[in-house]
Structures are given as structure tokens and as C-alpha cells.
Short mmCIF file of N, CA and C in Angstrom, two decimals:
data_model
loop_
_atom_site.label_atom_id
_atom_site.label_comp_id
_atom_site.label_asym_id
_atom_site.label_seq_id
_atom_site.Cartn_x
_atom_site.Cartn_y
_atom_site.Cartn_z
N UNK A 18 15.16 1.82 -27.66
CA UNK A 18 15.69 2.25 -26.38
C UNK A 18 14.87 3.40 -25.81
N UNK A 19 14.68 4.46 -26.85
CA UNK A 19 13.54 5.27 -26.50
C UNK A 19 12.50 4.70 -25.63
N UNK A 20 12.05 3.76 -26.21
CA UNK A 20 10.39 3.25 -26.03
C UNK A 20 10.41 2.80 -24.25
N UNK A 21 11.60 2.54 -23.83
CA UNK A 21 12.30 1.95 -22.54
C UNK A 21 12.27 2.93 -21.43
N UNK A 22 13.14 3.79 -21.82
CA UNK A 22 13.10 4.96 -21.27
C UNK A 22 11.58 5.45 -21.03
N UNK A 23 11.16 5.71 -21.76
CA UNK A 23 9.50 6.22 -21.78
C UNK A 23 8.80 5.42 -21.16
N UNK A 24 9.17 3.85 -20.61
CA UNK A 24 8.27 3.25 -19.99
C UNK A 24 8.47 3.51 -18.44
N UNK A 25 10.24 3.38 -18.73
CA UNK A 25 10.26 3.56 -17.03
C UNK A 25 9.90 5.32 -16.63
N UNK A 26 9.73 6.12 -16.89
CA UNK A 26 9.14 7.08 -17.14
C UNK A 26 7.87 7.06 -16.05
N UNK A 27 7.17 6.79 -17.19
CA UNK A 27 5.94 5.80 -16.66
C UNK A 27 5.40 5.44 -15.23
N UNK A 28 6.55 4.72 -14.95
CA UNK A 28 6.56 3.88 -14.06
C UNK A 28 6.81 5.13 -12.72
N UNK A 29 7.68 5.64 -13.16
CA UNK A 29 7.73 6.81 -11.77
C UNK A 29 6.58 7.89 -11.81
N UNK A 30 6.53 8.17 -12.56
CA UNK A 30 5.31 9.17 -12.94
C UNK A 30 3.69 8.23 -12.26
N UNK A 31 3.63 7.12 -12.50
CA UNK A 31 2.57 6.19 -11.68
C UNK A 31 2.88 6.48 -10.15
N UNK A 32 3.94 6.15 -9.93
CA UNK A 32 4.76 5.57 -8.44
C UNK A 32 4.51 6.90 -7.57
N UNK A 33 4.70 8.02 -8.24
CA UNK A 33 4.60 9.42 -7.85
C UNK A 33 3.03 9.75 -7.27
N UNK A 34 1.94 9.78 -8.36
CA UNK A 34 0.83 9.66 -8.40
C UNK A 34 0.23 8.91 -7.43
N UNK A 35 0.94 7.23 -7.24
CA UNK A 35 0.23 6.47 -5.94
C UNK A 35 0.35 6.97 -4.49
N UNK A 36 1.98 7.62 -4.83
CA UNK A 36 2.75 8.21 -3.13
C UNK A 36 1.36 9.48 -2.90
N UNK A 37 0.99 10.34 -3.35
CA UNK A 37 0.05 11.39 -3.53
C UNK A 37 -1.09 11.21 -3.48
N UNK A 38 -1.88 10.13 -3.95
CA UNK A 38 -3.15 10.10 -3.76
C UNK A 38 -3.14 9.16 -2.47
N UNK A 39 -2.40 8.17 -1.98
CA UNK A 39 -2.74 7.80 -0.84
C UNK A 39 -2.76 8.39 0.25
N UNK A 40 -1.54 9.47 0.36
CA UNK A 40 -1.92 10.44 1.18
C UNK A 40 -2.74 11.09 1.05
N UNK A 41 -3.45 11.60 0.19
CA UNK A 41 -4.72 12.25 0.16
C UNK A 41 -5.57 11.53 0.87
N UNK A 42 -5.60 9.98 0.84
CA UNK A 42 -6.91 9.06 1.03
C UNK A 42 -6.77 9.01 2.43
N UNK A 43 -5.48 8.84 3.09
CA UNK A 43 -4.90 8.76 4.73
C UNK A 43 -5.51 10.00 5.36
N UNK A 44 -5.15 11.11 4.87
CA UNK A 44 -5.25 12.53 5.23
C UNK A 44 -7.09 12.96 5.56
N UNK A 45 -8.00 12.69 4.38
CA UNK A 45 -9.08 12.60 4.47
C UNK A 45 -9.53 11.54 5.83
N UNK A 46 -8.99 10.15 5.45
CA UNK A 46 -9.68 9.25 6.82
C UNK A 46 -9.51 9.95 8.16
N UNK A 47 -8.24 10.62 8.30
CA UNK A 47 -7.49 11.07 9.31
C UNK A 47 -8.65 12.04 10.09
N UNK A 48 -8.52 13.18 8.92
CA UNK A 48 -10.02 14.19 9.23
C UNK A 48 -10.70 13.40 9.45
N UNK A 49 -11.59 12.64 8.71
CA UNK A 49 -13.07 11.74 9.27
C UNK A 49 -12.81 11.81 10.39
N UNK A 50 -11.89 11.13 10.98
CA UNK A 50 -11.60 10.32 12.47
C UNK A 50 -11.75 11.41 13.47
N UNK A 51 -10.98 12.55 13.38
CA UNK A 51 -10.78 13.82 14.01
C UNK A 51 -12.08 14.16 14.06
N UNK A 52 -13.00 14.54 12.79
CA UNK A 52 -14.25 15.08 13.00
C UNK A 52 -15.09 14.04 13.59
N UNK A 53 -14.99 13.07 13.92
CA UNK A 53 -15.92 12.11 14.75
C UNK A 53 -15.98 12.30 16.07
N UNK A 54 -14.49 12.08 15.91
CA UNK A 54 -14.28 11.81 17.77
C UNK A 54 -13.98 12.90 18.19
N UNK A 55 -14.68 12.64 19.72
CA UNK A 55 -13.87 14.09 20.52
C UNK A 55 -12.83 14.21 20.65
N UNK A 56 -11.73 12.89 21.32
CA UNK A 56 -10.55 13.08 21.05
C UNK A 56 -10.02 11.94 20.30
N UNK A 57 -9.77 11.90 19.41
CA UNK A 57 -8.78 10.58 18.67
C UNK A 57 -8.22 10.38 18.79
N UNK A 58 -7.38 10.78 19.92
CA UNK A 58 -5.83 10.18 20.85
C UNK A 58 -6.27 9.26 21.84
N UNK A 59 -7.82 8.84 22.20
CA UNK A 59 -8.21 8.30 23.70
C UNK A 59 -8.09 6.78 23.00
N UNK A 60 -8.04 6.60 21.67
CA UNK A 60 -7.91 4.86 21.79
C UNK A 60 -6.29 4.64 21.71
N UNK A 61 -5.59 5.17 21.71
CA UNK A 61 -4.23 5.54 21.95
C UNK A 61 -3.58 5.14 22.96
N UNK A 62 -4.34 5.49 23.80
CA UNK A 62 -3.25 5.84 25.41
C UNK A 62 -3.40 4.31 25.58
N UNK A 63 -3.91 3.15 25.43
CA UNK A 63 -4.11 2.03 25.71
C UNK A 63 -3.61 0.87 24.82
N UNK A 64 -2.66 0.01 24.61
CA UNK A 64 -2.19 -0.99 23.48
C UNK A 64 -3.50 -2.08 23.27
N UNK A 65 -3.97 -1.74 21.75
CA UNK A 65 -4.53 -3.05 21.59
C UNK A 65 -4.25 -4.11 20.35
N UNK A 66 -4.54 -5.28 20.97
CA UNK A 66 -3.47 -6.76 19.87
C UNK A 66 -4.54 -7.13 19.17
N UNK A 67 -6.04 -6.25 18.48
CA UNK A 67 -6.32 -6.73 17.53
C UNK A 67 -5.16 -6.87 16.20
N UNK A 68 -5.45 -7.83 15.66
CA UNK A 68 -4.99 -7.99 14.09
C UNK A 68 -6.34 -7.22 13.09
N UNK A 69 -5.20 -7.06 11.52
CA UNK A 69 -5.90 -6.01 11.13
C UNK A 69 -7.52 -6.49 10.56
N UNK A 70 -7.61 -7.80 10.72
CA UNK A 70 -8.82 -8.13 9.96
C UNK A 70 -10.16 -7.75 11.29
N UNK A 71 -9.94 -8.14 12.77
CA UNK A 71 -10.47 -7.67 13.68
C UNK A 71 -10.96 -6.54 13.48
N UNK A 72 -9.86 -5.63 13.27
CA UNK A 72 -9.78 -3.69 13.51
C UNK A 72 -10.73 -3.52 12.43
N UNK A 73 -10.28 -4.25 11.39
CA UNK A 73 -11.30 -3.90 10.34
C UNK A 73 -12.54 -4.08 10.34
N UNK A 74 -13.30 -5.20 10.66
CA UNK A 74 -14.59 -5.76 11.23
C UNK A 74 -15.02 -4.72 12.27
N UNK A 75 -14.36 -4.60 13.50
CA UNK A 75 -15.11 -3.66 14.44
C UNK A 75 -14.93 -2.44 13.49
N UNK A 76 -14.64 -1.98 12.51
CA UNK A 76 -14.81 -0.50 12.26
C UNK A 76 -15.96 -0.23 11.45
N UNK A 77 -16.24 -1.73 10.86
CA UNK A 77 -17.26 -1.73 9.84
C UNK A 77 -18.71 -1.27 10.52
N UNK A 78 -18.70 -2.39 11.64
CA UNK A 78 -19.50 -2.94 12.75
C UNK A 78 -20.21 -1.17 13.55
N UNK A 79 -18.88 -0.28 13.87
CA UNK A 79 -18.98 0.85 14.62
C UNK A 79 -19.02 1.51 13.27
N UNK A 80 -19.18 1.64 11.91
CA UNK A 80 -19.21 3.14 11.00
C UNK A 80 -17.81 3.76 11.57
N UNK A 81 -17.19 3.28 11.56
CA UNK A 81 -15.92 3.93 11.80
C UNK A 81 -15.49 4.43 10.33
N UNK A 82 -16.25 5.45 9.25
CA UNK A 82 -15.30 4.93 8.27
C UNK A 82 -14.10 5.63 7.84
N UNK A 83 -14.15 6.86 8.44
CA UNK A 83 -12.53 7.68 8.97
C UNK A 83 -11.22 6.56 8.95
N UNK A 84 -11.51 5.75 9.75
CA UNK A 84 -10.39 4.86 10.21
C UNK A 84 -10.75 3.68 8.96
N UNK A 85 -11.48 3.53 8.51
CA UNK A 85 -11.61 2.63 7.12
C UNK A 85 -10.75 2.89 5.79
N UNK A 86 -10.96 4.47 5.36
CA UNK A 86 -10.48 5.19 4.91
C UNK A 86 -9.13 5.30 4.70
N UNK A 87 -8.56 5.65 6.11
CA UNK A 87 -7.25 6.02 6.28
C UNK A 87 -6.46 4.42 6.06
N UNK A 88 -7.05 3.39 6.39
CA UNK A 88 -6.39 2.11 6.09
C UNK A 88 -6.29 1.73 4.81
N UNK A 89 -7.60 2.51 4.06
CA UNK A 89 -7.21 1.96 2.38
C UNK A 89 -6.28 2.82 2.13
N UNK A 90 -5.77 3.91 2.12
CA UNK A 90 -4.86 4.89 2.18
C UNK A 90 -3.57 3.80 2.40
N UNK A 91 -3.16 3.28 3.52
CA UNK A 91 -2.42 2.71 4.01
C UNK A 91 -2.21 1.35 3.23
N UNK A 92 -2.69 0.86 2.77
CA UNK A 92 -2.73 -0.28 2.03
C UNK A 92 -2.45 0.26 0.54
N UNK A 93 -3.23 1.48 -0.01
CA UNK A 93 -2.48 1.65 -1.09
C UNK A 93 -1.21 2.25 -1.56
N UNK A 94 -0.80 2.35 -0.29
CA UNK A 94 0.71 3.02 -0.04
C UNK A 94 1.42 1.67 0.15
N UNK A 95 1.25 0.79 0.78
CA UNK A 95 2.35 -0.35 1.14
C UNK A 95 2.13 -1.03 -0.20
N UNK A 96 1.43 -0.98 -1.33
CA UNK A 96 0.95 -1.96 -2.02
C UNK A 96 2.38 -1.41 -3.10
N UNK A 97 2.44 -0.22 -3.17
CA UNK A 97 3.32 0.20 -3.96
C UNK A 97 4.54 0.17 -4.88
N UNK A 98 5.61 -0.53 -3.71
CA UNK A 98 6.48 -0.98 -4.27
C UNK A 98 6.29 -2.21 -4.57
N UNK A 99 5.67 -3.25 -4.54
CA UNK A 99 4.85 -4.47 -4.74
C UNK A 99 4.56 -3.98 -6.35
N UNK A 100 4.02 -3.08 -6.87
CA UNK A 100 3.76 -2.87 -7.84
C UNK A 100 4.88 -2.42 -8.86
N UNK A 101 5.63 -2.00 -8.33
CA UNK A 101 7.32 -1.24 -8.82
C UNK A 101 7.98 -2.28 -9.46
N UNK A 102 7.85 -3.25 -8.20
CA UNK A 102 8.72 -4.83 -8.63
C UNK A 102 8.16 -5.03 -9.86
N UNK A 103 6.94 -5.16 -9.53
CA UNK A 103 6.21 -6.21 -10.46
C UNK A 103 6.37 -5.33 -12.21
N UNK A 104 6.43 -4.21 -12.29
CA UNK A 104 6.65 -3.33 -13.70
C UNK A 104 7.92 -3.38 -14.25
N UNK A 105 9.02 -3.71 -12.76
CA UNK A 105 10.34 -3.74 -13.54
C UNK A 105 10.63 -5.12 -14.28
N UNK A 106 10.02 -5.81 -13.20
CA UNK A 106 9.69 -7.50 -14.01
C UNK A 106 9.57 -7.06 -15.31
N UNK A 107 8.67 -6.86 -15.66
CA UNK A 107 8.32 -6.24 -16.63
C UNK A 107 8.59 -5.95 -18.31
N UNK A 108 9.50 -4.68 -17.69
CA UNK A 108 10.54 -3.76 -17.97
C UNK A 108 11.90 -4.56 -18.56
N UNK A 109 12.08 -5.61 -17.34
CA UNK A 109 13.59 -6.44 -17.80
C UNK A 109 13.40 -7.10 -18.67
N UNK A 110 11.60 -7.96 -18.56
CA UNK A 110 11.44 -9.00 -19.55
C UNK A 110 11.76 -7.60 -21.21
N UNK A 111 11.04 -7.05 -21.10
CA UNK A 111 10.80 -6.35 -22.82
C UNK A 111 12.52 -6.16 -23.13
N UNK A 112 13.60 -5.59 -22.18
CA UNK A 112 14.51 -5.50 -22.37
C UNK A 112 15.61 -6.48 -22.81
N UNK A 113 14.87 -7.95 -22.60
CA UNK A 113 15.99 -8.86 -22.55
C UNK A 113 16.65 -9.25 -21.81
N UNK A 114 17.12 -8.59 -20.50
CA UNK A 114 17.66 -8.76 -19.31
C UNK A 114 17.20 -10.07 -18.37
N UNK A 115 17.33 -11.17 -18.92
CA UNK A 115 16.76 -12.33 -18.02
C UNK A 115 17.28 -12.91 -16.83
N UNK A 116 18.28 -11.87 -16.41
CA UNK A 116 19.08 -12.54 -15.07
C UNK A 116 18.41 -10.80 -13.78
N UNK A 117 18.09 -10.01 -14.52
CA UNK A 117 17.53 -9.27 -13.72
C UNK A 117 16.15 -9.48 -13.32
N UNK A 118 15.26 -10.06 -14.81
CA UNK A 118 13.96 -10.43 -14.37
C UNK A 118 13.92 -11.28 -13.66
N UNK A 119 14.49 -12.42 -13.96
CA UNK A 119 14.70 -13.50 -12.71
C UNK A 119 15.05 -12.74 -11.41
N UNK A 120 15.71 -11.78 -10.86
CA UNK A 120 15.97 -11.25 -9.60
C UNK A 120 14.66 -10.75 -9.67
N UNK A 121 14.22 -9.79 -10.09
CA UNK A 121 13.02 -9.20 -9.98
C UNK A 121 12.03 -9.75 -9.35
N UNK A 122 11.66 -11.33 -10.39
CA UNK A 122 10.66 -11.92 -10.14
C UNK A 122 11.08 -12.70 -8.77
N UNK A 123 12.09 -12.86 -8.33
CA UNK A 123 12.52 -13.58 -6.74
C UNK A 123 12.16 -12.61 -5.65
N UNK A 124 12.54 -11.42 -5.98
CA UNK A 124 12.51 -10.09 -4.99
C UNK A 124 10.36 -10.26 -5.09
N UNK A 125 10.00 -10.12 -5.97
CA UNK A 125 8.47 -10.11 -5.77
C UNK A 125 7.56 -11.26 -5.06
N UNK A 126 8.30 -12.59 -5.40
CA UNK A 126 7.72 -13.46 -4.28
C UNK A 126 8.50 -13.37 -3.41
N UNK A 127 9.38 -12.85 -2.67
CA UNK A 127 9.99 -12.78 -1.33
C UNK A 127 8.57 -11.30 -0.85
N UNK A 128 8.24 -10.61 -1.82
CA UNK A 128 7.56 -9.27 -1.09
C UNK A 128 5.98 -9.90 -0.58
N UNK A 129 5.29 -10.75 -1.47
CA UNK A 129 4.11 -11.55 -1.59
C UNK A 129 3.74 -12.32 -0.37
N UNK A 130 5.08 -12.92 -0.26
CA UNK A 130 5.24 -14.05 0.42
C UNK A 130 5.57 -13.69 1.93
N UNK A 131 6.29 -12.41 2.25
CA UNK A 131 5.89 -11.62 3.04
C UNK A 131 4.84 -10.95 4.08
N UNK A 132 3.84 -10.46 2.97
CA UNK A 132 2.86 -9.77 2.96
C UNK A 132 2.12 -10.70 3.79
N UNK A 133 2.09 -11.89 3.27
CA UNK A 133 1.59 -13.37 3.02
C UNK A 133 1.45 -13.60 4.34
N UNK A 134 2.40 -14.17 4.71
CA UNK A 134 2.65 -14.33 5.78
C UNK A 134 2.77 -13.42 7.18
N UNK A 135 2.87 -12.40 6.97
CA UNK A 135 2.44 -11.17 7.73
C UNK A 135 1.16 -10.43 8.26
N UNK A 136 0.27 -10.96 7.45
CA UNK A 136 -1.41 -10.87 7.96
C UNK A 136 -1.98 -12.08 8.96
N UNK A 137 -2.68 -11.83 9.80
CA UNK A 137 -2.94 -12.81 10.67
C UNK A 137 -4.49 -12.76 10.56
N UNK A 138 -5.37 -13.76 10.35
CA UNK A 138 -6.31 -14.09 10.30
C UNK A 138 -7.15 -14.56 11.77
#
């Protein structure tokens, strides 16, 4: 039971660590962006319907990598609880709990499948 405890442990102590360094990684792009541009509010004032694979391409395209940056930031922040699921999966399997891993593992392809379907190409 120890050994359990100590994993989920673990698991927040990771979860903690990801919340923290992605903001670090956001925070840095953020600066880039700021130190580039004169003002980094001027692509702002205007709505644009690229999707993110577009945004991403033109940033490559322009050395944008402030705004490159701040998106891996952003991606390794949303990726997060995606990863939570996937440890408690985990967690339930070592425990025995096979009606939670089964939820677990449903809750993780509902998050996947999501994701999934939420990117536009």
C-alpha cells in the first residue's frame, strides 16, 4: 500500500513540475514575441481563422519562434491531464481496481478522441 501511495505521489509531484515548466516555456515565448515585435497586440485587434497547423507553418516560414515557443508551452500544458489519466490507468491496473481502470481507460479515449477530433488539418 505504501508502494501506492508513493506512486501517486509521483504522479503529482510530475503533474506539478509539468504545470511549472510549461509556464516557464509560455512565459519565455511570450518575451520572444514582446522582444520582436513592436507591438504584439497589432495581430490582435483583427480575428484570424487560421487553424493551428496554418499558424504553425506561417511561424516557421516568418522565424516567428517566440510564438513557436509559447505554443509548445501550450501544448505541454494541455497534454497534461492526458497524461494524469493515462498514470491513473495505471495506478488502478497495479491496484486491482478493474472497474476504475476500465473508467479510466474510457475517460482517456474520450480525451484522445477529442483532441482527435479537435485539430483541423
Amino acid at each position: 500500500m505504501k508502494d501506492l501511495e508513493n506512486m501517486e505521489l509521483k504522479i503529482s509531484k510530475f503533474l506539478r513540475a509539468g504545470v511549472i515548466l510549461s509556464g516557464v516555456i509560455i512565459a519565455i515565448g511570450w518575451g520572444m514575441s514582446f522582444k520582436s515585435d513592436s507591438d504584439p497586440f497589432v495581430p490582435l485587434q483583427t480575428y484570424s481563422s487560421l487553424n493551428i497547423v496554418d499558424s504553425l507553418q506561417m511561424n516557421f516560414i516568418l522565424q516567428n519562434w517566440g510564438k513557436i515557443i509559447a505554443y509548445f508551452g501550450l501544448a505541454l500544458l494541455i497534454s497534461l491531464p492526458v497524461i494524469r489519466v493515462f498514470l491513473s490507468v495505471i495506478l488502478f491496473i497495479k491496484q486491482k481496481e478493474k472497474t476504475m481502470a476500465l473508467i479510466g481507460a474510457i475517460v482517456l479515449i474520450g480525451l484522445i478522441l477529442s483532441f482527435s477530433l479537435g485539430v483541423e488539418a
